[in-house]
Coordinates of C-alpha atoms in Angstrom, one line a residue:
M23 CA 2.4 -4.8 23.8
E24 CA 0.9 -1.4 23.3
T25 CA 0.8 0.2 19.8
V26 CA 3.4 2.8 21.0
D27 CA 5.7 0.0 22.1
N28 CA 5.4 -1.7 18.8
K29 CA 6.3 1.5 17.0
Q30 CA 9.3 1.8 19.2
V31 CA 10.6 -1.6 18.2
V32 CA 10.5 -0.5 14.6
I33 CA 12.2 2.8 15.4
D34 CA 14.9 1.0 17.4
F35 CA 15.4 -1.4 14.4
Y36 CA 16.0 1.4 11.9
E37 CA 18.1 3.5 14.3
A38 CA 20.4 0.5 15.0
G39 CA 20.7 0.0 11.3
A40 CA 21.6 3.6 10.8
R41 CA 24.4 3.3 13.3
G42 CA 25.6 0.1 11.7
D43 CA 24.7 -1.9 14.8
M44 CA 23.6 -5.1 13.0
D45 CA 23.6 -7.1 16.3
T46 CA 20.8 -5.0 17.7
C47 CA 19.0 -5.2 14.4
F48 CA 19.0 -8.9 14.5
D49 CA 18.1 -9.0 18.1
L50 CA 14.9 -7.2 17.2
I51 CA 14.0 -9.8 14.6
A52 CA 12.2 -13.0 15.8
D53 CA 14.2 -16.2 15.2
D54 CA 11.2 -17.5 13.3
I55 CA 10.5 -14.4 11.2
T56 CA 8.7 -14.6 8.0
W57 CA 9.9 -11.9 5.6
T58 CA 8.2 -11.5 2.2
N59 CA 9.5 -9.2 -0.6
I60 CA 6.8 -8.7 -3.3
G61 CA 7.3 -9.1 -7.0
S62 CA 9.4 -11.3 -9.2
T63 CA 12.9 -9.9 -8.8
K64 CA 16.0 -11.9 -7.8
F65 CA 15.3 -10.6 -4.2
S66 CA 11.6 -11.5 -4.2
G67 CA 10.0 -14.3 -2.2
T68 CA 9.3 -15.4 1.3
F69 CA 12.2 -16.1 3.7
D70 CA 11.5 -18.1 6.8
G71 CA 13.7 -17.7 9.8
K72 CA 16.7 -15.5 10.5
Q73 CA 19.2 -17.9 8.8
E74 CA 17.2 -18.1 5.5
L75 CA 16.7 -14.4 5.6
M76 CA 20.4 -13.8 5.9
E77 CA 21.5 -16.5 3.5
K78 CA 19.0 -15.9 0.7
L79 CA 18.2 -12.2 0.9
L80 CA 20.4 -10.0 3.0
G81 CA 23.8 -11.7 2.1
P82 CA 23.2 -11.7 -1.6
L83 CA 21.8 -8.1 -1.6
F84 CA 24.3 -6.5 0.7
G85 CA 27.1 -8.3 -1.0
Q86 CA 26.4 -6.2 -4.1
L87 CA 26.4 -2.9 -2.1
K88 CA 29.3 -0.8 -1.0
A89 CA 27.9 -0.1 2.5
G90 CA 24.5 -1.6 2.9
I91 CA 21.3 0.5 2.6
T92 CA 20.9 3.7 4.6
S93 CA 17.2 3.9 5.5
T94 CA 15.2 7.0 6.6
I95 CA 11.8 6.6 8.2
E96 CA 9.2 9.0 6.5
A97 CA 6.2 7.8 8.5
L98 CA 5.1 5.1 10.9
I99 CA 1.5 4.0 11.1
A100 CA 0.5 1.5 13.8
E101 CA -2.6 -0.4 14.9
D102 CA -2.6 -3.3 17.4
D103 CA 0.3 -5.6 16.5
R104 CA 1.0 -4.1 13.1
V105 CA 3.3 -1.2 12.2
V106 CA 3.6 0.1 8.7
A107 CA 6.9 1.9 7.9
L108 CA 7.2 4.2 4.9
T109 CA 11.0 4.5 4.3
K110 CA 13.5 5.8 1.8
G111 CA 16.7 3.8 1.2
R112 CA 19.9 5.0 -0.3
A113 CA 22.7 2.8 -1.4
E114 CA 25.4 2.3 -4.0
T115 CA 26.6 -0.8 -5.8
H116 CA 30.3 -1.8 -5.9
D117 CA 30.4 -0.4 -9.5
G118 CA 29.0 3.0 -8.4
T119 CA 25.4 2.6 -9.5
P120 CA 23.0 4.3 -7.2
Y121 CA 20.2 2.2 -5.6
N122 CA 17.8 4.6 -4.0
N123 CA 14.4 3.0 -3.5
S124 CA 11.2 3.8 -1.6
Y125 CA 9.7 1.1 0.7
C126 CA 6.5 0.2 2.5
Q127 CA 7.1 -2.5 5.1
V128 CA 4.1 -3.9 6.9
M129 CA 5.4 -5.5 10.1
R130 CA 3.8 -7.6 12.8
I131 CA 5.4 -7.3 16.2
A132 CA 5.2 -10.2 18.7
D133 CA 6.9 -10.3 22.1
G134 CA 8.9 -7.2 21.4
R135 CA 10.4 -8.4 18.1
I136 CA 9.6 -8.1 14.4
A137 CA 7.9 -11.4 13.6
E138 CA 6.6 -10.8 10.1
V139 CA 7.4 -8.4 7.3
T140 CA 5.8 -7.8 3.9
E141 CA 7.9 -5.4 1.9
Y142 CA 6.7 -3.4 -1.1
M143 CA 9.2 -1.4 -3.2
D144 CA 10.0 -0.3 -6.8
T145 CA 10.7 -3.8 -8.3
A146 CA 11.5 -2.3 -11.8
L147 CA 14.4 -0.4 -10.1
I148 CA 15.7 -3.6 -8.6
D149 CA 15.7 -5.3 -12.0
K150 CA 17.4 -2.2 -13.5
V151 CA 20.2 -2.0 -10.9
F152 CA 20.7 -5.7 -10.1
G153 CA 19.5 -7.5 -13.2
A154 CA 16.3 -9.4 -13.8
A155 CA 15.6 -12.7 -11.9

């Protein structure tokens, strides 16, 4: 795929999430995705495959939030099969605590799907809002 096509996959992913269209989001993720969250938080680690991603990261994280995370793309940088997304996320926990983080996701696109993600964020904020690992 062309670099512009890879960027469009990432744009489509975030736009679907913004509309609450999780089916499209998951369709844009490869079945064998490798997703790594940096740091040593309770949400850090490497998650292999959609099922593990959902069970060990997304389910536990989103289960603590009122309405998921609203993400806004600030910039996309792409070269070959890599797209770097600089985003801002806004969310609120069930007890009303704000969780507003900044992210840098380095994604590899393969066959029109997100195949690999390494996500960087403010890990101290995660520990403050959700408790240490």
